[in-house]
Tab-separated table of C-alpha atoms and ligand atoms in Angstrom:
chain	number	residue	atom	x	y	z
A	1280	MET	CA	147.430	-56.965	-126.095
A	1281	ASP	CA	146.171	-55.673	-129.436
A	1282	HIS	CA	144.720	-52.418	-128.088
A	1283	GLU	CA	143.138	-51.260	-131.336
A	1284	ALA	CA	141.381	-54.568	-131.882
A	1285	ASP	CA	140.375	-54.758	-128.217
A	1286	ALA	CA	138.708	-51.357	-128.437
A	1287	HIS	CA	136.116	-52.902	-130.798
A	1288	ARG	CA	135.588	-56.139	-128.921
A	1289	THR	CA	132.462	-56.612	-126.898
A	1290	ASP	CA	133.339	-59.999	-125.387
A	1291	LEU	CA	136.175	-58.881	-123.096
A	1292	MET	CA	135.672	-59.784	-119.449
A	1293	THR	CA	136.217	-56.437	-117.757
A	1294	ILE	CA	136.436	-56.164	-113.976
A	1295	THR	CA	133.001	-54.509	-113.958
A	1296	ARG	CA	131.436	-57.414	-115.858
A	1297	TYR	CA	133.224	-59.902	-113.649
A	1298	VAL	CA	132.014	-58.251	-110.449
A	1299	LEU	CA	128.446	-58.075	-111.781
A	1300	ASN	CA	128.590	-61.754	-112.790
A	1301	GLU	CA	129.806	-62.655	-109.313
A	1302	GLN	CA	126.958	-60.637	-107.823
A	1303	SER	CA	124.397	-62.531	-109.888
A	1304	ARG	CA	125.439	-65.694	-108.033
A	1305	TYR	CA	123.865	-64.146	-104.942
A	1306	PRO	CA	120.316	-63.092	-105.907
A	1307	GLU	CA	119.710	-61.704	-102.424
A	1308	SER	CA	122.632	-59.281	-102.673
A	1309	ARG	CA	121.888	-55.597	-103.104
A	1310	GLY	CA	125.042	-54.824	-105.079
A	1311	ASP	CA	126.887	-52.954	-102.314
A	1312	PHE	CA	129.856	-55.263	-102.514
A	1313	SER	CA	130.041	-54.873	-106.306
A	1314	ILE	CA	129.950	-51.108	-105.941
A	1315	LEU	CA	132.740	-51.224	-103.367
A	1316	LEU	CA	134.895	-53.489	-105.559
A	1317	SER	CA	134.342	-51.219	-108.534
A	1318	HIS	CA	135.461	-48.258	-106.418
A	1319	ILE	CA	138.619	-50.110	-105.447
A	1320	ALA	CA	139.339	-51.133	-109.054
A	1321	GLY	CA	138.854	-47.493	-110.056
A	1322	LEU	CA	141.360	-46.381	-107.444
A	1323	ALA	CA	143.894	-48.985	-108.510
A	1324	LYS	CA	143.483	-47.781	-112.085
A	1325	LEU	CA	144.160	-44.227	-110.981
A	1326	LEU	CA	147.324	-45.151	-109.094
A	1327	GLY	CA	148.510	-47.462	-111.878
A	1328	LEU	CA	148.285	-44.655	-114.386
A	1329	ALA	CA	149.758	-42.077	-112.024
A	1330	GLY	CA	152.765	-44.340	-111.426
A	1331	GLU	CA	153.644	-44.214	-115.103
A	1332	THR	CA	153.809	-40.451	-115.350
A	1333	ASN	CA	155.170	-39.556	-111.941
A	1334	VAL	CA	158.911	-39.549	-112.493
A	1335	GLN	CA	160.167	-36.949	-110.003
A	1336	GLY	CA	161.820	-38.611	-107.019
A	1337	GLU	CA	160.431	-36.021	-104.614
A	1338	GLU	CA	156.907	-36.316	-105.927
A	1339	GLN	CA	157.017	-40.092	-105.934
A	1340	LYS	CA	158.067	-40.145	-102.293
A	1341	LYS	CA	154.799	-38.481	-101.483
A	1342	LEU	CA	152.925	-41.129	-103.414
A	1343	ASP	CA	152.297	-43.322	-100.373
A	1344	VAL	CA	150.806	-40.395	-98.443
A	1345	LEU	CA	148.826	-39.297	-101.471
A	1346	SER	CA	147.542	-42.779	-102.232
A	1347	ASN	CA	146.395	-43.116	-98.631
A	1348	GLU	CA	144.406	-39.891	-98.850
A	1349	VAL	CA	142.887	-40.960	-102.173
A	1350	PHE	CA	141.919	-44.375	-100.813
A	1351	VAL	CA	140.467	-43.134	-97.538
A	1352	LYS	CA	138.430	-40.353	-99.166
A	1353	ALA	CA	137.127	-42.560	-101.969
A	1354	LEU	CA	136.233	-45.451	-99.670
A	1355	ILE	CA	134.345	-43.156	-97.332
A	1356	SER	CA	132.492	-41.475	-100.189
A	1357	SER	CA	131.482	-44.886	-101.576
A	1358	GLY	CA	129.009	-44.959	-98.678
A	1359	ARG	CA	129.678	-48.682	-98.231
A	1360	THR	CA	132.298	-48.693	-95.484
A	1361	CYS	CA	132.164	-48.390	-91.702
A	1362	ILE	CA	135.777	-48.852	-90.537
A	1363	LEU	CA	138.985	-48.307	-92.481
A	1364	VAL	CA	142.397	-49.490	-91.330
A	1365	SER	CA	145.373	-48.246	-93.325
A	1366	GLU	CA	149.054	-48.990	-92.902
A	1367	GLU	CA	149.635	-45.258	-93.134
A	1368	ASP	CA	147.357	-44.333	-90.215
A	1369	GLU	CA	148.115	-45.184	-86.618
A	1370	GLU	CA	144.444	-45.307	-85.677
A	1371	ALA	CA	141.496	-46.840	-87.497
A	1372	THR	CA	139.093	-44.453	-89.238
A	1373	PHE	CA	135.479	-44.779	-88.116
A	1374	VAL	CA	133.264	-43.549	-90.904
A	1375	ASP	CA	130.722	-40.899	-89.939
A	1376	PRO	CA	127.322	-42.577	-89.321
A	1377	SER	CA	125.708	-40.503	-92.093
A	1378	LEU	CA	128.079	-42.086	-94.662
A	1379	ARG	CA	128.345	-45.484	-93.051
A	1380	GLY	CA	127.988	-48.771	-94.957
A	1381	LYS	CA	128.469	-52.345	-93.819
A	1382	TYR	CA	132.047	-53.174	-94.842
A	1383	CYS	CA	135.324	-52.986	-92.984
A	1384	VAL	CA	138.194	-52.330	-95.392
A	1385	VAL	CA	141.797	-52.908	-94.397
A	1386	PHE	CA	144.597	-51.916	-96.742
A	1387	ASP	CA	148.159	-50.884	-97.343
A	1388	PRO	CA	147.770	-48.187	-100.005
A	1389	LEU	CA	151.336	-48.404	-101.274
A	1390	ASP	CA	153.281	-51.458	-100.222
A	1391	GLY	CA	156.993	-51.605	-101.086
A	1392	SER	CA	157.428	-47.830	-101.005
A	1393	SER	CA	161.202	-48.118	-100.598
A	1394	ASN	CA	161.184	-49.316	-104.219
A	1395	ILE	CA	159.442	-46.214	-105.572
A	1396	ASP	CA	162.531	-44.181	-106.408
A	1397	CYS	CA	164.077	-46.865	-108.612
A	1398	GLY	CA	160.846	-47.723	-110.452
A	1399	VAL	CA	160.587	-51.294	-109.185
A	1400	SER	CA	157.107	-52.831	-108.833
A	1401	ILE	CA	155.023	-51.720	-105.880
A	1402	GLY	CA	151.392	-52.336	-105.047
A	1403	THR	CA	148.269	-51.921	-102.978
A	1404	VAL	CA	147.104	-54.742	-100.709
A	1405	GLY	CA	143.758	-54.946	-99.020
A	1406	PHE	CA	140.822	-57.012	-97.936
A	1407	TYR	CA	137.266	-56.555	-96.910
A	1408	PHE	CA	134.889	-58.032	-94.389
A	1409	TYR	CA	131.279	-58.466	-95.210
A	1410	THR	CA	129.106	-57.382	-92.358
A	1411	HIS	CA	125.686	-58.809	-93.187
A	1412	ASN	CA	125.093	-62.485	-93.375
A	1413	ILE	CA	124.377	-62.781	-97.111
A	1414	PHE	CA	127.528	-64.770	-97.795
A	1415	GLY	CA	127.543	-66.362	-94.348
A	1416	ILE	CA	130.978	-64.948	-93.713
A	1417	TYR	CA	130.893	-62.429	-90.928
A	1418	MET	CA	128.323	-60.097	-89.433
A	1419	VAL	CA	128.697	-56.962	-87.392
A	1420	LYS	CA	125.897	-57.165	-84.870
A	1421	ASP	CA	125.114	-53.499	-84.904
A	1422	LYS	CA	126.196	-51.373	-87.849
A	1423	GLU	CA	125.517	-48.223	-85.834
A	1424	ASN	CA	127.879	-49.279	-83.063
A	1425	VAL	CA	130.933	-50.641	-84.811
A	1426	THR	CA	134.026	-51.147	-82.699
A	1427	ILE	CA	137.642	-51.978	-83.383
A	1428	ASP	CA	136.841	-55.638	-82.628
A	1429	ASP	CA	134.973	-55.720	-85.925
A	1430	VAL	CA	138.300	-55.667	-87.763
A	1431	LEU	CA	140.189	-57.847	-85.278
A	1432	GLN	CA	138.828	-61.023	-86.840
A	1433	PRO	CA	140.717	-64.133	-87.914
A	1434	GLY	CA	141.700	-64.047	-91.572
A	1435	LYS	CA	139.454	-67.003	-92.347
A	1436	ASN	CA	136.463	-64.661	-91.909
A	1437	MET	CA	137.504	-62.659	-94.937
A	1438	LEU	CA	135.057	-62.263	-97.756
A	1439	ALA	CA	137.500	-61.080	-100.382
A	1440	ALA	CA	141.136	-60.207	-100.803
A	1441	GLY	CA	143.188	-58.684	-103.526
A	1442	TYR	CA	146.182	-56.659	-104.510
A	1443	CYS	CA	147.064	-54.347	-107.277
A	1444	MET	CA	150.582	-54.378	-108.668
A	1445	TYR	CA	152.013	-51.323	-110.370
A	1446	GLY	CA	154.842	-52.707	-112.465
A	1447	SER	CA	155.605	-53.197	-116.146
A	1448	SER	CA	151.843	-53.605	-116.330
A	1449	CYS	CA	149.177	-52.730	-113.794
A	1450	MET	CA	147.497	-55.888	-112.527
A	1451	LEU	CA	144.615	-56.433	-110.156
A	1452	VAL	CA	144.502	-59.894	-108.589
A	1453	LEU	CA	141.318	-60.682	-106.737
A	1454	SER	CA	139.550	-63.459	-104.912
A	1455	THR	CA	136.006	-63.272	-103.636
A	1456	GLY	CA	136.320	-66.764	-102.202
A	1457	SER	CA	135.854	-68.810	-105.355
A	1458	GLY	CA	139.331	-68.958	-106.861
A	1459	VAL	CA	141.762	-66.241	-107.879
A	1460	ASN	CA	141.490	-64.114	-110.999
A	1461	GLY	CA	143.966	-61.645	-112.472
A	1462	PHE	CA	143.009	-58.535	-114.457
A	1463	THR	CA	145.402	-56.375	-116.456
A	1464	LEU	CA	144.791	-52.678	-116.981
A	1465	ASP	CA	144.465	-51.813	-120.654
A	1466	PRO	CA	145.266	-48.077	-120.608
A	1467	SER	CA	143.763	-47.534	-124.057
A	1468	LEU	CA	140.409	-48.870	-122.846
A	1469	GLY	CA	140.787	-47.582	-119.300
A	1470	GLU	CA	139.569	-51.003	-118.117
A	1471	PHE	CA	140.918	-53.968	-116.207
A	1472	ILE	CA	140.565	-57.028	-118.477
A	1473	LEU	CA	140.494	-60.608	-117.208
A	1474	THR	CA	143.829	-61.967	-118.459
A	1475	HIS	CA	144.632	-64.625	-115.828
A	1476	PRO	CA	141.460	-66.608	-115.051
A	1477	TYR	CA	141.476	-69.148	-112.199
A	1478	ILE	CA	145.108	-68.773	-111.169
A	1479	LYS	CA	146.479	-71.975	-109.635
A	1480	ILE	CA	149.879	-71.978	-107.973
A	1481	PRO	CA	152.167	-74.906	-109.001
A	1482	LYS	CA	152.149	-77.624	-106.335
A	1483	LYS	CA	155.906	-77.310	-105.886
A	1484	GLY	CA	158.193	-74.509	-107.002
A	1485	LYS	CA	161.812	-73.889	-107.863
A	1486	ILE	CA	162.178	-70.451	-106.301
A	1487	TYR	CA	162.623	-69.260	-102.731
A	1488	SER	CA	162.177	-65.615	-101.852
A	1489	VAL	CA	163.600	-64.128	-98.672
A	1490	ASN	CA	165.746	-61.246	-97.463
A	1491	GLU	CA	168.899	-63.271	-96.885
A	1492	GLY	CA	170.669	-60.179	-95.619
A	1493	ASN	CA	168.875	-60.905	-92.346
A	1494	ALA	CA	170.577	-64.312	-92.010
A	1495	LYS	CA	172.808	-63.124	-89.175
A	1496	ASN	CA	169.718	-62.445	-87.106
A	1497	TRP	CA	168.112	-65.817	-87.811
A	1498	ASP	CA	170.424	-67.555	-85.338
A	1499	ARG	CA	168.584	-69.217	-82.561
A	1500	PRO	CA	169.050	-67.962	-78.997
A	1501	THR	CA	171.635	-70.176	-77.333
A	1502	THR	CA	170.504	-69.792	-73.752
A	1503	LYS	CA	168.722	-73.137	-73.722
A	1504	CYS	CA	171.683	-75.230	-72.632
A	1505	VAL	CA	175.005	-73.505	-72.203
A	1506	TYR	CA	176.867	-76.784	-71.669
A	1507	LEU	CA	175.643	-78.261	-74.959
A	1508	PHE	CA	176.369	-75.004	-76.744
A	1509	ILE	CA	179.990	-75.078	-75.589
A	1510	GLN	CA	180.365	-78.747	-76.573
A	1511	PHE	CA	178.480	-78.700	-79.878
A	1512	PRO	CA	178.203	-75.099	-81.088
A	1513	GLN	CA	177.276	-76.205	-84.640
A	1514	ILE	CA	173.944	-77.564	-83.399
A	1515	PHE	CA	172.927	-74.147	-82.169
A	1516	LEU	CA	174.669	-71.767	-84.488
A	1517	HIS	CA	172.176	-72.147	-87.239
A	1518	SER	CA	168.486	-71.810	-86.619
A	1519	LEU	CA	165.948	-74.072	-88.252
A	1520	PHE	CA	165.235	-71.344	-90.721
A	1521	PHE	CA	168.885	-70.845	-91.582
A	1522	ARG	CA	169.121	-74.565	-92.230
A	1523	TYR	CA	166.036	-74.479	-94.467
A	1524	VAL	CA	167.603	-71.810	-96.655
A	1525	GLU	CA	170.893	-73.763	-96.790
A	1526	LYS	CA	168.874	-76.735	-98.006
A	1527	CYS	CA	167.340	-74.641	-100.781
A	1528	LYS	CA	170.893	-73.910	-101.954
A	1529	PHE	CA	172.527	-77.272	-101.186
A	1530	PRO	CA	169.758	-79.891	-101.363
A	1531	ASP	CA	170.720	-83.187	-99.747
A	1532	ASP	CA	168.252	-85.312	-101.733
A	1533	GLY	CA	169.860	-85.054	-105.172
A	1534	SER	CA	167.373	-82.421	-106.405
A	1535	SER	CA	168.467	-79.171	-108.094
A	1536	PRO	CA	169.051	-76.114	-105.938
A	1537	LYS	CA	166.238	-73.550	-105.870
A	1538	SER	CA	166.706	-70.101	-107.430
A	1539	LEU	CA	166.568	-67.034	-105.218
A	1540	ARG	CA	164.407	-64.052	-106.206
A	1541	TYR	CA	163.662	-61.137	-103.883
A	1542	VAL	CA	162.215	-57.771	-104.890
A	1543	GLY	CA	161.463	-56.362	-101.436
A	1544	SER	CA	157.877	-55.420	-102.394
A	1545	MET	CA	155.621	-58.089	-100.975
A	1546	VAL	CA	153.127	-57.588	-103.784
A	1547	ALA	CA	155.759	-58.280	-106.452
A	1548	ASP	CA	157.310	-61.220	-104.588
A	1549	VAL	CA	153.947	-62.835	-103.865
A	1550	HIS	CA	152.704	-62.203	-107.403
A	1551	ARG	CA	155.707	-64.040	-108.852
A	1552	THR	CA	155.260	-66.843	-106.322
A	1553	LEU	CA	151.589	-67.184	-107.261
A	1554	LEU	CA	152.346	-67.441	-110.983
A	1555	TYR	CA	155.628	-69.403	-110.972
A	1556	GLY	CA	155.363	-71.331	-107.700
A	1557	GLY	CA	157.863	-71.519	-104.863
A	1558	ILE	CA	157.933	-70.019	-101.405
A	1559	PHE	CA	158.001	-66.511	-99.944
A	1560	LEU	CA	159.365	-66.234	-96.427
A	1561	TYR	CA	159.614	-63.505	-93.828
A	1562	PRO	CA	160.516	-65.238	-90.559
A	1563	SER	CA	160.954	-63.707	-87.139
A	1564	ASP	CA	164.512	-62.850	-86.207
A	1565	LYS	CA	166.459	-61.305	-83.363
A	1566	LYS	CA	165.718	-57.802	-84.660
A	1567	SER	CA	162.027	-58.435	-85.333
A	1568	PRO	CA	160.887	-61.193	-82.946
A	1569	ASP	CA	157.339	-61.009	-84.330
A	1570	GLY	CA	158.421	-60.852	-87.957
A	1571	LYS	CA	158.080	-57.704	-90.039
A	1572	LEU	CA	154.943	-58.092	-92.087
A	1573	ARG	CA	151.579	-56.851	-90.843
A	1574	VAL	CA	148.841	-59.342	-90.149
A	1575	LEU	CA	145.775	-57.399	-91.264
A	1576	TYR	CA	146.846	-55.935	-94.569
A	1577	GLU	CA	149.831	-58.055	-95.675
A	1578	VAL	CA	149.675	-61.538	-94.143
A	1579	PHE	CA	145.885	-62.063	-94.300
A	1580	PRO	CA	145.114	-60.948	-97.857
A	1581	MET	CA	148.118	-62.752	-99.338
A	1582	SER	CA	147.356	-65.909	-97.333
A	1583	PHE	CA	143.740	-65.840	-98.501
A	1584	LEU	CA	144.858	-65.562	-102.137
A	1585	MET	CA	147.434	-68.337	-101.711
A	1586	GLU	CA	144.892	-70.741	-100.251
A	1587	GLN	CA	142.363	-69.839	-102.927
A	1588	ALA	CA	145.019	-70.634	-105.555
A	1589	GLY	CA	145.782	-74.036	-103.998
A	1590	GLY	CA	148.828	-73.043	-101.944
A	1591	GLN	CA	149.350	-72.674	-98.203
A	1592	SER	CA	150.325	-70.052	-95.681
A	1593	PHE	CA	151.884	-70.739	-92.280
A	1594	THR	CA	153.156	-68.538	-89.444
A	1595	GLY	CA	155.622	-71.020	-87.977
A	1596	LYS	CA	152.962	-72.021	-85.452
A	1597	GLN	CA	149.655	-72.241	-87.268
A	1598	ARG	CA	147.700	-71.684	-90.464
A	1599	ALA	CA	148.016	-67.941	-91.043
A	1600	LEU	CA	144.281	-67.420	-91.603
A	1601	ASP	CA	143.542	-68.865	-88.144
A	1602	LEU	CA	145.438	-66.046	-86.438
A	1603	VAL	CA	143.284	-63.742	-84.318
A	1604	PRO	CA	144.924	-60.304	-84.250
A	1605	THR	CA	144.806	-58.312	-81.036
A	1606	LYS	CA	145.807	-54.946	-82.511
A	1607	ILE	CA	145.413	-53.398	-85.941
A	1608	HIS	CA	149.103	-53.124	-86.820
A	1609	GLU	CA	150.123	-56.517	-85.425
A	1610	ARG	CA	152.981	-58.371	-87.157
A	1611	SER	CA	153.599	-62.041	-87.799
A	1612	PRO	CA	156.246	-64.287	-89.350
A	1613	ILE	CA	154.986	-65.735	-92.625
A	1614	PHE	CA	155.806	-68.612	-94.977
A	1615	LEU	CA	153.555	-68.825	-97.998
A	1616	GLY	CA	153.492	-70.348	-101.456
A	1617	SER	CA	153.309	-73.717	-103.203
A	1618	TYR	CA	151.585	-76.431	-101.192
A	1619	ASP	CA	154.566	-78.809	-101.051
A	1620	ASP	CA	157.120	-76.129	-100.242
A	1621	VAL	CA	155.099	-74.835	-97.286
A	1622	GLU	CA	154.502	-78.432	-96.224
A	1623	GLU	CA	158.276	-78.827	-95.959
A	1624	ILE	CA	158.561	-75.789	-93.694
A	1625	LYS	CA	155.692	-77.079	-91.548
A	1626	ALA	CA	157.430	-80.447	-91.168
A	1627	LEU	CA	160.654	-78.731	-90.082
A	1628	TYR	CA	158.832	-76.689	-87.464
A	1629	ALA	CA	156.980	-79.770	-86.229
A	1630	ALA	CA	160.275	-81.675	-85.907
A	1631	GLU	CA	161.854	-78.771	-84.022
A	1632	GLU	CA	158.886	-78.639	-81.646
A	1633	ASN	CA	159.243	-82.356	-80.917
A	1634	ASN	CA	162.944	-81.826	-80.128
A	1635	ASP	CA	162.161	-79.072	-77.601
B	1990	LIG	P1	158.307	-50.743	-97.495
B	1990	LIG	O1	156.881	-50.374	-97.882
B	1990	LIG	O2	158.827	-49.950	-96.338
B	1990	LIG	O3	159.230	-50.743	-98.675
B	1990	LIG	O4	158.221	-52.254	-96.927
B	1990	LIG	C1	157.816	-53.249	-97.766
B	1990	LIG	C2	157.485	-54.485	-96.987
B	1990	LIG	O5	156.517	-54.220	-96.002
B	1990	LIG	C3	157.002	-55.629	-97.905
B	1990	LIG	O6	156.347	-55.171	-99.048
B	1990	LIG	C4	158.276	-56.371	-98.217
B	1990	LIG	O7	158.064	-57.737	-98.479
B	1990	LIG	C5	159.106	-56.193	-96.971
B	1990	LIG	O8	158.643	-54.993	-96.344
B	1990	LIG	C6	160.564	-56.056	-97.273
B	1990	LIG	O9	161.249	-55.976	-96.086
B	1990	LIG	P2	162.869	-56.007	-96.052
B	1990	LIG	O10	163.321	-54.717	-96.680
B	1990	LIG	O11	163.203	-56.111	-94.608
B	1990	LIG	O12	163.314	-57.212	-96.841
């Protein structure tokens, strides 16, 4: 970016202008959603800048706790929220009725925190439900009597989803249900500028992204048929998932092997997948039978963005956005990314089901 030149430009699409433009598509809207999004962009800006200057290991460790406090306080004071669910808090926060608005906000304030000390990209993930019927998405019947069920909705009811990535640049990637747009923070302007309009994920990718160190735990339970296991151990030794990853490395159809990339911050891994194509996988395994990633603030927002960008997201059983969570910190296996790559995983699971 040419910062000096940008400082004099009046035609830059800032996040504020973008949000206001989006709002104008809904003449009946009162601007609450725009105000909430602007609050969130402001918070992301704050954390993005803080990340650059905070170099003390000890201080950075506290960043996830600090970012949670900043998010919770700012979202409550926006006056637009009624329930907040954060990865950092065991229980949901019910906003005091005097400050209550109509949105439920679910977020992980600092995802990938194990990467903080070595300066690798981390991020904030979150999504929001709309609670009046303006967009026809989802309505809380009684704003005064909100309950936890108001956030335990299937992901397809989401109004908007986004993440902010604090890396070599600070990027905010957002979808309000009409495509995905990426904004980069220009520190000299103190503004997020639209740099990646209408992001579309390539239909097929050349990268797979998974923690292969878990491979030992991917093996399928062998209790199904002890006789067969003794006779043909190779059939059982490697789970479907193990075989999928082997195929990425040793394709049997003459295609080139896929490259492996894995950061260990979902935001960074999904961001790369969105821009370059490919597949991000976190399956269930013996150690984590329900997978590791959290439905509300990891699986749902990233699945929403993937679908909006033309990709897919699958749990191993169903479309991820069709999941109906039963508790706020529920986990799920997840396979998301380029349409064709996820299609391949779905076909494998379907074939396995037919063999059962
Ligand atoms: P942390 O916030 O504890 O670093 O966890 C990050 C995360 O939830 C997600 O961002 C990563 O994709 C995933 O966990 C990495 O998990 P593994 O370390 O098991 O690969």
